[in-house]
Coordinates of C-alpha atoms in Angstrom, one line a residue:
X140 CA -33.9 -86.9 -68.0
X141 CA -36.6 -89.5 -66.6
X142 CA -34.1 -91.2 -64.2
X143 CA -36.8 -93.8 -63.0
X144 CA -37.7 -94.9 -66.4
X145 CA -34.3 -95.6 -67.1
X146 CA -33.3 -99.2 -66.3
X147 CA -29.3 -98.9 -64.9
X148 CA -27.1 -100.7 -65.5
X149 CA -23.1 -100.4 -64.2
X150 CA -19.8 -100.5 -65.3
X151 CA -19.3 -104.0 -65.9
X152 CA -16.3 -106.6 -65.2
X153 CA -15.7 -109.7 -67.3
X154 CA -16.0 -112.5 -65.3
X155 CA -15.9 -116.4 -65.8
X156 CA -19.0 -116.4 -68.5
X157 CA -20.7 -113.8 -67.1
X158 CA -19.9 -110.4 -67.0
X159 CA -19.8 -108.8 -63.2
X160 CA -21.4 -105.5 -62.4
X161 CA -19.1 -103.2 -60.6
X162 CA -22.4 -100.9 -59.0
X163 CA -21.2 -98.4 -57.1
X164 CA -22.8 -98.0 -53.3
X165 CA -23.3 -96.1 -50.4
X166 CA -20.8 -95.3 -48.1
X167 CA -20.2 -98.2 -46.0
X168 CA -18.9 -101.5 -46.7
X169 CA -15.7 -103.3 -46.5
X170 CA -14.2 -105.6 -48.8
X171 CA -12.2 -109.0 -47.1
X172 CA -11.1 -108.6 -43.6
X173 CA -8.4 -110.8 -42.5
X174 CA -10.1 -114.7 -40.8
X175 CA -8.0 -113.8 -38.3
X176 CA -6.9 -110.2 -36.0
X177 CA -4.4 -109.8 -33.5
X178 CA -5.6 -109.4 -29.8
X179 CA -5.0 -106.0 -27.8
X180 CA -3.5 -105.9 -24.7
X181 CA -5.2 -103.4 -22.4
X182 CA -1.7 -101.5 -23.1
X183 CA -2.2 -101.0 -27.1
X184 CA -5.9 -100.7 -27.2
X185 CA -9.1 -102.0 -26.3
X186 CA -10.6 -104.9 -27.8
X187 CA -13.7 -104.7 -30.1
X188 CA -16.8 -106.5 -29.5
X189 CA -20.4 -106.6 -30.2
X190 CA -22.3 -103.3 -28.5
X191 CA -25.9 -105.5 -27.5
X192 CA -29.4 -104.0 -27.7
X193 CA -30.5 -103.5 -24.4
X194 CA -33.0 -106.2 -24.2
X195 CA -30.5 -108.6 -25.5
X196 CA -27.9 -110.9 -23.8
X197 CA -24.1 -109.8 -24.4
X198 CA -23.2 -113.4 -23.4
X199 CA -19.6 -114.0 -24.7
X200 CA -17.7 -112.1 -26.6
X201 CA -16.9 -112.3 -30.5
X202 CA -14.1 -114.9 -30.9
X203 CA -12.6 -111.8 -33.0
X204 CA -10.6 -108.9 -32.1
X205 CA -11.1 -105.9 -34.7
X206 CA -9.5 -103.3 -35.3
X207 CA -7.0 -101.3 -32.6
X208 CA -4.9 -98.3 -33.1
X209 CA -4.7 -96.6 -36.1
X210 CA -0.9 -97.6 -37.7
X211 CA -0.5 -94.9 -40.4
X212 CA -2.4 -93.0 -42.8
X213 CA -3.2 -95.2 -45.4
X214 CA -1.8 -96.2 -49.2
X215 CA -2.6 -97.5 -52.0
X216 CA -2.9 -100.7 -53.6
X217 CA -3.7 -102.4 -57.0
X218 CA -6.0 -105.5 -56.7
X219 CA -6.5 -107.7 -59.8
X220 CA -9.7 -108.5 -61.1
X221 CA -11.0 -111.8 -61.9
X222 CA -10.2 -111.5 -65.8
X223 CA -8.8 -108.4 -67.1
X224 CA -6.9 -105.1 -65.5
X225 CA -6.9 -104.4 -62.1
X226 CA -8.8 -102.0 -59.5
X227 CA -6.6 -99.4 -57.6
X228 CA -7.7 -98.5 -54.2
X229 CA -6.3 -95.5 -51.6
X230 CA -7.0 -96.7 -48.5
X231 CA -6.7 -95.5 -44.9
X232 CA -5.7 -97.6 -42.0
X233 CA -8.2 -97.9 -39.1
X234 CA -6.1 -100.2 -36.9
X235 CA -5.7 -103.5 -38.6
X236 CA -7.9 -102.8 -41.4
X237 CA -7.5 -100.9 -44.3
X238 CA -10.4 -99.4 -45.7
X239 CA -11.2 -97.5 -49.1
X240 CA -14.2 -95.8 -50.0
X241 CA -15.4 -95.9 -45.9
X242 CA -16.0 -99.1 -45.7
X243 CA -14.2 -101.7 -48.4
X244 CA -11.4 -103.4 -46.2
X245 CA -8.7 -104.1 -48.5
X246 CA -7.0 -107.2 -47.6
X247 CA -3.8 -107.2 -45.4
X248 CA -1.9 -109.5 -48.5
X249 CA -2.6 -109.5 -52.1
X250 CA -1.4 -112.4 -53.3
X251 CA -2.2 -114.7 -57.2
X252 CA -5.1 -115.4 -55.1
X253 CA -6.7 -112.6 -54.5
X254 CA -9.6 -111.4 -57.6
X255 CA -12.1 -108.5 -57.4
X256 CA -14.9 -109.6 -59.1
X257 CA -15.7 -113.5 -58.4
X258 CA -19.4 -114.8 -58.3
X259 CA -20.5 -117.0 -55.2
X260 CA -20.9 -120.8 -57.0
X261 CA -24.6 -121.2 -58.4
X262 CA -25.4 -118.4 -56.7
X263 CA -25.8 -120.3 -53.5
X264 CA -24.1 -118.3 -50.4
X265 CA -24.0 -120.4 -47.2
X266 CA -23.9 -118.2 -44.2
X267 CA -23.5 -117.8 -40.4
X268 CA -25.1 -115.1 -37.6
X269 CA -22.6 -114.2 -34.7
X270 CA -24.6 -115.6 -31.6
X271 CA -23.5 -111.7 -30.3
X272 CA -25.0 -109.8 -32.8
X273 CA -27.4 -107.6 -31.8
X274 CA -30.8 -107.3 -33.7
X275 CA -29.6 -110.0 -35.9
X276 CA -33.6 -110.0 -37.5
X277 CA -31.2 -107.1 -39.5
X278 CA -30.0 -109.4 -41.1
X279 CA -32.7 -112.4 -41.9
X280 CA -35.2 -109.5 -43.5
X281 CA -31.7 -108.5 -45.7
X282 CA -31.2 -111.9 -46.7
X283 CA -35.3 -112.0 -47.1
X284 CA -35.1 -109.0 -49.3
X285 CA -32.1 -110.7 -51.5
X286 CA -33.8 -114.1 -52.3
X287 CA -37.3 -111.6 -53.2
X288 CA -35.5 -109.7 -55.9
X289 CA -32.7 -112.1 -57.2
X290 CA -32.2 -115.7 -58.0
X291 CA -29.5 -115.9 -55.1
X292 CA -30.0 -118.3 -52.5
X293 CA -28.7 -118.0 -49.0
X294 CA -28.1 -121.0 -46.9
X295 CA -27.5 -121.6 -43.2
X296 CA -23.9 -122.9 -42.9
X297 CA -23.1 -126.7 -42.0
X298 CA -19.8 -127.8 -43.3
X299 CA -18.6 -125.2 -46.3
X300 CA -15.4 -123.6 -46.0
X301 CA -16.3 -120.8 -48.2
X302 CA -19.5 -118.2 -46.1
X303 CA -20.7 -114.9 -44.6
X304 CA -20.4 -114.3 -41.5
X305 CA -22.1 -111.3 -40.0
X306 CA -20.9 -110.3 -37.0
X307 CA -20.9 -107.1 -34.9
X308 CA -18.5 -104.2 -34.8
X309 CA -16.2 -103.0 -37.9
X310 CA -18.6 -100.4 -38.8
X311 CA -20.2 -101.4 -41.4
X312 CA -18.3 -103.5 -44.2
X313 CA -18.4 -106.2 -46.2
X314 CA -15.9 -107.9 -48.6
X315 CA -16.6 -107.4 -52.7
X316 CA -17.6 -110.4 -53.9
X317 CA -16.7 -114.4 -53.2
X318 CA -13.6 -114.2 -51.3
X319 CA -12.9 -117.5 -50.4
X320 CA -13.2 -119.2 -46.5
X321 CA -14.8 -117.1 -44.0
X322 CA -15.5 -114.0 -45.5
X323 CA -17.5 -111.0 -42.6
X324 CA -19.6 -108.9 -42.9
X325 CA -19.3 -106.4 -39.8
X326 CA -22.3 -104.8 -38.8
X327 CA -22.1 -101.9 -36.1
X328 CA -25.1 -101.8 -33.2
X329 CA -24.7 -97.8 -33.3
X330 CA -24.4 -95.2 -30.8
X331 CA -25.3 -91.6 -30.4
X332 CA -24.3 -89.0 -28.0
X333 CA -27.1 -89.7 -25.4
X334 CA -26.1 -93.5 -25.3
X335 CA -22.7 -91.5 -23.7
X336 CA -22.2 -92.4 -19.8
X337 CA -18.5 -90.7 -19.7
X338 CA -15.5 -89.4 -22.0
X339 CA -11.8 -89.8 -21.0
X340 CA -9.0 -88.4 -23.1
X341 CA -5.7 -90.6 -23.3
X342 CA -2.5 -87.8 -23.6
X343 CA 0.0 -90.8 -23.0
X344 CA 0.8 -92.0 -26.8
X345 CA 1.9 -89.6 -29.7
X346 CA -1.8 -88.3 -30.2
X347 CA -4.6 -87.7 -27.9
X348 CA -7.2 -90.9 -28.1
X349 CA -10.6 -90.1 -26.9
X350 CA -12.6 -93.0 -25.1
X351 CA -16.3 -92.8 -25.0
X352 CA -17.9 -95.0 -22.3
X353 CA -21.4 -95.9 -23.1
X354 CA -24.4 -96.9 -21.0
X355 CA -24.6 -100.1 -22.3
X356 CA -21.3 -101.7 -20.9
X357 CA -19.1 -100.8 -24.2
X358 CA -16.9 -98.3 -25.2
X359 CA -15.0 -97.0 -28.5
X360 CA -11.7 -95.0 -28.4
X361 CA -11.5 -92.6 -31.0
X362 CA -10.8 -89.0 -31.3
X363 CA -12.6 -85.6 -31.3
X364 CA -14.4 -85.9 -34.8
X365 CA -14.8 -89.5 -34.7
X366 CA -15.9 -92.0 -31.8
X367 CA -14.1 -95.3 -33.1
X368 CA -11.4 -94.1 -35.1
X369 CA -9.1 -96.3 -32.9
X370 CA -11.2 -99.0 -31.5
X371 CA -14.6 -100.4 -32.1
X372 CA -16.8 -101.7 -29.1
X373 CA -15.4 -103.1 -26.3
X374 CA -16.1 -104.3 -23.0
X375 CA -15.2 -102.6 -19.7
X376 CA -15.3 -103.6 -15.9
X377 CA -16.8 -101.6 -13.1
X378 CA -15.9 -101.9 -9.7
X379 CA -17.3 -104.4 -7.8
X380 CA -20.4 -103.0 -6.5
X381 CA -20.9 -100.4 -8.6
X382 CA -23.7 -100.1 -11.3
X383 CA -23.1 -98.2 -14.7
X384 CA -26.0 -96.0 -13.6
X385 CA -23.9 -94.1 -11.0
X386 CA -20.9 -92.8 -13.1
X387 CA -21.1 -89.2 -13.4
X388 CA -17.9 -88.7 -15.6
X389 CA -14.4 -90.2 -15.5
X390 CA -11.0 -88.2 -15.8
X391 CA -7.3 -89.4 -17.3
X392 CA -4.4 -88.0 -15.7
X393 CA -1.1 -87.9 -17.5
X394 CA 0.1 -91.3 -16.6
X395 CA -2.6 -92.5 -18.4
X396 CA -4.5 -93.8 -14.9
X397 CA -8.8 -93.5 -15.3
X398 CA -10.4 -92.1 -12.2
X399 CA -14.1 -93.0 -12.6
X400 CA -16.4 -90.7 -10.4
X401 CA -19.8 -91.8 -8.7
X402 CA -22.8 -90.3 -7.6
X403 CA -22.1 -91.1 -3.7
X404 CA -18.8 -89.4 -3.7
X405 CA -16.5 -92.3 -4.4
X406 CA -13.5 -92.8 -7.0
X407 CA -11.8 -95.4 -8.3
X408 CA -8.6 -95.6 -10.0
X409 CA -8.0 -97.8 -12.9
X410 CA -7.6 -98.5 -17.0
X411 CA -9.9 -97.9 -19.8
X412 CA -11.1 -102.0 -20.0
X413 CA -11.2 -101.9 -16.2
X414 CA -12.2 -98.9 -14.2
X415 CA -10.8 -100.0 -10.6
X416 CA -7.5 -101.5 -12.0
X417 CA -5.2 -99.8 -9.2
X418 CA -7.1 -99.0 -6.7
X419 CA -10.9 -99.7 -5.5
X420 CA -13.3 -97.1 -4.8
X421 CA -12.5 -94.3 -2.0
X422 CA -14.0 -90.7 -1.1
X423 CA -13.3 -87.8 -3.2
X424 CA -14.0 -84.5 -1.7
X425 CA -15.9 -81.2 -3.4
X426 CA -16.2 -77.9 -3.1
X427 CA -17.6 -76.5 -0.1
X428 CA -21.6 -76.9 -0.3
X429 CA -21.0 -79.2 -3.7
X430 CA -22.8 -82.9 -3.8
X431 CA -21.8 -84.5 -7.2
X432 CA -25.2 -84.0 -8.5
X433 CA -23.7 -80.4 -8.7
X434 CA -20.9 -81.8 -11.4
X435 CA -20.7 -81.1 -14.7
X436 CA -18.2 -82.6 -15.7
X437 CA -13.9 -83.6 -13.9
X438 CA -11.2 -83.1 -15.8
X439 CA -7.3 -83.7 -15.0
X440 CA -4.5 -82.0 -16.8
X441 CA -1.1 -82.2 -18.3
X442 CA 0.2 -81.3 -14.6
X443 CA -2.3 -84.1 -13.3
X444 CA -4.1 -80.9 -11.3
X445 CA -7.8 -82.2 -11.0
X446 CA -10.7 -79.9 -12.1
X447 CA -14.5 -80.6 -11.0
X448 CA -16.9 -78.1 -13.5
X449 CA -20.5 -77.3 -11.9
X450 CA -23.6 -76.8 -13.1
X451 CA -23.3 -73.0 -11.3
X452 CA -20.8 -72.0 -13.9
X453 CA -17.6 -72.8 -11.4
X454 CA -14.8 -74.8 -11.1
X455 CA -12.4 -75.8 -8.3
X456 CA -9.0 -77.1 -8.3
X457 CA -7.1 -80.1 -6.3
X458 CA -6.3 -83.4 -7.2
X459 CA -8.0 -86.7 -7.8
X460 CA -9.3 -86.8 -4.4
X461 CA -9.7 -83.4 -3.2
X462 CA -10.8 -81.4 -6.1
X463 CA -10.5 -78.5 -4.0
X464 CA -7.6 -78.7 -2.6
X465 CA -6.4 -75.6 -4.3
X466 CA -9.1 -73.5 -4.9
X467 CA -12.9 -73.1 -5.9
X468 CA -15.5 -71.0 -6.7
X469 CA -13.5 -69.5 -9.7
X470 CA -15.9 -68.8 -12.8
X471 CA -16.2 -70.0 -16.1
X472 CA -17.0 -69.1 -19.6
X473 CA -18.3 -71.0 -22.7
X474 CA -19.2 -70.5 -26.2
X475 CA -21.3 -68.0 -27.6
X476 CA -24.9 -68.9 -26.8
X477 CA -23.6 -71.7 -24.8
X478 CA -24.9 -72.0 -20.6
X479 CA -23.8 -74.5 -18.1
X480 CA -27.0 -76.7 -18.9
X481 CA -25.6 -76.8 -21.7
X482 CA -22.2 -78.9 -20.8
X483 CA -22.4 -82.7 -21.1
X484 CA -18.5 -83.2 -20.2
X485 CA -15.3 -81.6 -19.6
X486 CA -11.9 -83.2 -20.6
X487 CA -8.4 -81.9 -21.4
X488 CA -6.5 -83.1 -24.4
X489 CA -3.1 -81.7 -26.2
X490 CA -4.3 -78.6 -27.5
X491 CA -6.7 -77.5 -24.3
X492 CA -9.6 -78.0 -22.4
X493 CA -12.2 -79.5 -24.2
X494 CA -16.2 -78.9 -23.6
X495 CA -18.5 -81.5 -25.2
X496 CA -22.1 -80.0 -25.2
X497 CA -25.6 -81.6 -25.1
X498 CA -26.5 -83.2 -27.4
X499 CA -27.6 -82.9 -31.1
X500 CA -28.6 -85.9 -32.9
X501 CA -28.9 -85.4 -36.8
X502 CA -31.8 -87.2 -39.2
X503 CA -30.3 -86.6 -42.7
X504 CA -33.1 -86.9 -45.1
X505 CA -35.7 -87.2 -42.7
X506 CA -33.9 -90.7 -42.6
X507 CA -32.2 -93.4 -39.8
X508 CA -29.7 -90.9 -37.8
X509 CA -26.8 -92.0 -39.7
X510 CA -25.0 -89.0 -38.7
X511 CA -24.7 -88.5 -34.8
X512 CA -22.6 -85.8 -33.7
X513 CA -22.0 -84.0 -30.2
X514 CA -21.0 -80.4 -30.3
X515 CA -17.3 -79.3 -28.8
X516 CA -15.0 -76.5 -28.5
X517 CA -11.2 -76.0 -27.2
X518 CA -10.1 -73.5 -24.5
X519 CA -8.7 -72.4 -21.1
X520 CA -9.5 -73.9 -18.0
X521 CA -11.4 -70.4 -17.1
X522 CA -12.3 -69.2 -21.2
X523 CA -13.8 -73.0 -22.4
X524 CA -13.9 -71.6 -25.6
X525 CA -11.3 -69.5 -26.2
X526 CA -8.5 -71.4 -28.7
X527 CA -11.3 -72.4 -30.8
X528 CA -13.9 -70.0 -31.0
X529 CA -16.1 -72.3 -33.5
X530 CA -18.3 -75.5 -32.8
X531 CA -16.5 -79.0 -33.7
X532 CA -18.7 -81.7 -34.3
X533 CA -17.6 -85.6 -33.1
X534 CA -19.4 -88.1 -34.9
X535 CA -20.7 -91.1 -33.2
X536 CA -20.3 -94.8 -34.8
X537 CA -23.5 -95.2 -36.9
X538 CA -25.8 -98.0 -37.1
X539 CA -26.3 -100.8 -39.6
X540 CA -29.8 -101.4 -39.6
X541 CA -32.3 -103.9 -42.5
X542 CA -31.3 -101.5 -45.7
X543 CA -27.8 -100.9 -44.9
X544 CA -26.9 -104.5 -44.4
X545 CA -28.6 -105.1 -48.1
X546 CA -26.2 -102.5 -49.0
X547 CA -23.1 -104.8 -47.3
X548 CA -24.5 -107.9 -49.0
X549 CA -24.4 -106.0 -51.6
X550 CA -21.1 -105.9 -51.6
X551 CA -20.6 -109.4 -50.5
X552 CA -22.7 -110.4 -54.1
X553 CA -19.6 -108.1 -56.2
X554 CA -21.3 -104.4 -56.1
X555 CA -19.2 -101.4 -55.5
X556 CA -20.6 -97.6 -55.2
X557 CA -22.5 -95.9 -57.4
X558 CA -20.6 -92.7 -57.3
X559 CA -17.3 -94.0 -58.3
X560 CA -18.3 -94.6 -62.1
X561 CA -15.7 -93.2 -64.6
X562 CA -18.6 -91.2 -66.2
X563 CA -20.0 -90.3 -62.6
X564 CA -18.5 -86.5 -63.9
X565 CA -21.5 -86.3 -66.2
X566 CA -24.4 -86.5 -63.7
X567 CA -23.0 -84.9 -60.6
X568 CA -20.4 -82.9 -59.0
X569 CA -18.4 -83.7 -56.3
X570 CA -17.9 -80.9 -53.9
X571 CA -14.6 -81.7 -52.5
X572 CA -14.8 -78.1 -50.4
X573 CA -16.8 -79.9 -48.4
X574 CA -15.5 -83.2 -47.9
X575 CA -13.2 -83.9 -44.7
X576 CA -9.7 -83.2 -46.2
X577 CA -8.5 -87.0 -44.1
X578 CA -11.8 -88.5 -46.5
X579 CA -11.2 -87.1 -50.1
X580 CA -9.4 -90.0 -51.4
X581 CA -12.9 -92.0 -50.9
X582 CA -14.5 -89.9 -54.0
X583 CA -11.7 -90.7 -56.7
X584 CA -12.6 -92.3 -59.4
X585 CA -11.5 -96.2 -60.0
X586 CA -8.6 -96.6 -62.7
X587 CA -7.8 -99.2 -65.1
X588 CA -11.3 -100.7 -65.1
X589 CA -12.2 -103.4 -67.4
X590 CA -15.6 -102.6 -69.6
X591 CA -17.5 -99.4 -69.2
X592 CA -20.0 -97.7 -67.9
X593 CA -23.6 -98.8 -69.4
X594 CA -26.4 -96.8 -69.1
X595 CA -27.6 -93.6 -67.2
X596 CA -26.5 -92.9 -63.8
X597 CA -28.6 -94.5 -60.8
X598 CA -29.3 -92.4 -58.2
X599 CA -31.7 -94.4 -57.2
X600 CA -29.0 -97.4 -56.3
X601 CA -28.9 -98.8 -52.8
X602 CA -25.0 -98.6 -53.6
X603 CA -25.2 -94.7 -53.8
X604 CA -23.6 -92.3 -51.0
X605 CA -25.5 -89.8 -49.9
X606 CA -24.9 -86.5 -50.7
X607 CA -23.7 -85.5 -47.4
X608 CA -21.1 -88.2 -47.1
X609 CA -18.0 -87.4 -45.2
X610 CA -19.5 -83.4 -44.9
X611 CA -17.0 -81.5 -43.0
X612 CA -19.6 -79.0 -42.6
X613 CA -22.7 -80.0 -42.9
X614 CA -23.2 -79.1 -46.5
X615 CA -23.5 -81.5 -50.1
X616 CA -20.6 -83.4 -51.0
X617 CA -22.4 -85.0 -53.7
X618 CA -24.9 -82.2 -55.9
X619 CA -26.7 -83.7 -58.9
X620 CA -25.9 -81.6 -62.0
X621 CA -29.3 -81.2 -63.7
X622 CA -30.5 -79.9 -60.0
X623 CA -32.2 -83.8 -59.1
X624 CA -32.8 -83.9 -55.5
X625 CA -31.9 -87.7 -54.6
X626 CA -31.8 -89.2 -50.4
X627 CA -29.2 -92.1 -49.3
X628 CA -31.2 -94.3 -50.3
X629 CA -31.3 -97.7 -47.9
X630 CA -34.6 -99.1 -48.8
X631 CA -34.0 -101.9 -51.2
X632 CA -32.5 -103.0 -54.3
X633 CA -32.7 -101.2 -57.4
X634 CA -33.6 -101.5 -61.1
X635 CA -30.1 -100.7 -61.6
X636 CA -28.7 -102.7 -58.9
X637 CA -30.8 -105.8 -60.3
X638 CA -29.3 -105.2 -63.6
X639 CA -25.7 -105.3 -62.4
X640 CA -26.8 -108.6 -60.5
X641 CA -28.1 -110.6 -63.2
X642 CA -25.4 -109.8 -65.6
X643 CA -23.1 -111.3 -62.4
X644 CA -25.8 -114.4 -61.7
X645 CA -27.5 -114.6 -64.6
X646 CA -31.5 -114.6 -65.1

């Protein structure tokens, strides 16, 4: 099998006169968020917005709140198409959006309105940038790309009522196909674990959420495996005074009250959005012959007892302003192979104390670092590893550079992925051993799809996960079945992904 000199084509949709290609993508797009999102309170959660570039302005933030905590575990939902049966979707709830597949958003109503399947007008797609968006050139080389290989035109927005908007945060996600009104397309800045400033675990709500403060000024709440599985980028204060640069770690105690810890022995008191809150800045004390260059990371448990870790393999004991109060100089153990360099922060969540370690960035497929994960592991506050003995892995909210906004626009245009063809069983096999067990749903198969599935399988298809996607372990989730080595490829459009778009647009 010649997989290059086949031209692709996908399962196909009818659609108006024209029938719609239904090619399947990679792993990250989102299909019609709602126009508009509930704000959070600092209470419920903290509010998404764009995470800037460093040499870019943040200037206001998104007019937009996305998504906050988590509301259940998902469902499933039948969408019609635009002529013929519907699509059925399981989905998972990420705050107010529902996503299926990683990154469709399924919209909050389904209503006689609502169509899978529908062709921007002429092919014409007016469109805005988010004045927030980081690196927004991302998105003018996407569009660039588009109008090189297709007959689709995209056209800065005056007055339409129907257009993209790419905007920051979501992940990355689009809607599938023309939607009607303002239709985004989210696009995440990224973060990896040596963009982290500070980690606080939250114990007060019915599950342990997990900020992550970044240098940048923004920070995601999440959980152990995943940075913004609760909230996307927001904004948070320091106290007056203070610069980001001086944070050595922060600590939650069990009222759910921050205590963010500076380099010249000061502490504030305060809330995830803002980090002096309750009380400004005052003296916290160390163990004898400690300086907090000597910190490893502070920690505060379920009986709000304060712990400060050091680099010298100790800990002391006290509370959030003498963490020795009770005792110090008591040792320390990690993981196998693990040493005190080795410690990037201490928390303490439900199950234990958690140790996050330094920092391993992965490059799958000699590729972008899609996948960016920080090594932890659960223990006592003396045996750091001792409840879990093996290495957990948090991922870190990826980045949406040039290929994988063509892959949203993609979306946008009518494409789905690749790998959820009803013949898909005939060209590869989907390891679901290996597939995070919250995650499997996002490798079923579509039912009750109109048409069929024309023409060989493309690997090759910008549309295509990779075949890591949503590894619980590092290993394929995704093995070709005649042995084909094939990347996530994020490079352009493909012969098959033309294919599917002329059959949509036309010639």
């Amino acid at each position: 099998m010649t997989l290059l000199d086949n031209k692709t084509m996908r399962r196909v949709l009818s659609v108006g006169l024209a029938p719609i290609s239904l090619a399947v993508v990679l792993g990250a797009c989102a299909l019609a968020a709602s126009d508009t999102a509930s704000k959070n309170t600092p209470a419920e959660a903290a509010r998404d917005e764009s995470s800037p570039a460093d040499d870019v302005d943040v200037g206001a933030p998104n007019d937009l709140d996305l998504p906050k905590t988590p509301t259940g575990p998902g469902g499933e939902v039948t969408i019609p198409t635009t002529k013929g049966d519907p699509i059925s979707f399981k989905y998972m709830e990420v705050g107010d959006i529902r996503l299926a597949e990683g990154d469709i958003v399924i919209p909050d109503q389904i209503t006689s309105a609502t169509s899978l399947g529908r062709a921007w007008p002429g092919g014409i797609v007016p469109y805005v940038i988010d004045a927030s968006l980081p690196s927004s050139n991302r998105v003018t080389d996407a569009i660039a790309h588009w109008e090189a290989k297709t007959k689709i035109r995209f056209v800065p927005r005056t007055k339409e009522r129907d257009y993209l908007h790419f905007r920051s945060g979501g992940g990355c996600s689009s809607m599938i196909g023309h939607q009607g009104n303002r239709q985004f397309v989210n696009l995440n800045t990224g973060e990896a674990p040596s963009s982290v400033a500070a980690v606080g675990i939250d114990r007060t709500g019915t599950s342990d959420r997990v900020f992550w403060f970044y240098k940048r000024g923004y920070a995601t709440a999440g959980s152990l495996t995943r940075t913004d599985s609760a909230s996307s980028h927001f904004r948070f204060i320091m106290p007056p005074g203070k610069a980001l640069a001086a944070l050595i770690d922060v600590a939650i105690d069990q009222r759910g009250h921050l205590f963010a810890y500076f380099d010249d022995s000061t502490v504030s008191e305060g809330t995830p959005e803002d980090f002096s809150a309750y009380a400004l800045p005052k003296p916290y004390a160390l163990a004898a012959g400690k300086v907090p260059s000597d910190v490893a990371g502070f920690a505060i448990d379920q009986q709000n007892v304060a712990y400060a870790y050091y680099k010298d393999g100790t800990f002391s004991t006290g509370d959030a302003l003498d963490l020795a109060k009770n005792d110090s100089d008591t040792t320390y153990t990690l993981a196998a192979g693990k040493t005190p360099e080795n410690v990037h922060k201490v928390e303490v969540g439900r199950n234990g104390f958690v140790v996050f370690y330094n920092l391993m960035e992965d490059h799958p497929d000699g590729g972008a670092p899609f996948v960016r994960t920080l090594e932890h592991t659960v223990g006592t506050r003396d045996a750091l590893a001792v409840t879990v003995s093996t290495i957990g892995k948090t991922t870190f909210t990826g980045n949406c550079p040039t290929g994988a906004t063509i892959h949203e626009i993609g979306h946008a245009m009518g494409l789905f992925h690749e790998q959820t063809r009803h013949d898909r069983d005939e060209w590869v096999k989907i390891m679901w051993e290996n597939i995070q067990p919250e995650n499997r749903f996002n490798f079923e198969k579509h039912s009750l799809v109109v048409g069929a599935d024309i023409g060989p399988y493309d690997f090759q298809s910008i549309m295509h996960y990779g075949p890591r996607a949503f590894s619980s372990n590092g290993k394929d989730t995704i093995v070709a079945l005649d042995g084909t080595q094939f990347v996530e490829q994020r490079q352009g459009l493909s012969d098959g992904d033309l294919a599917g778009i002329r059959a949509m647009y036309g010639d």
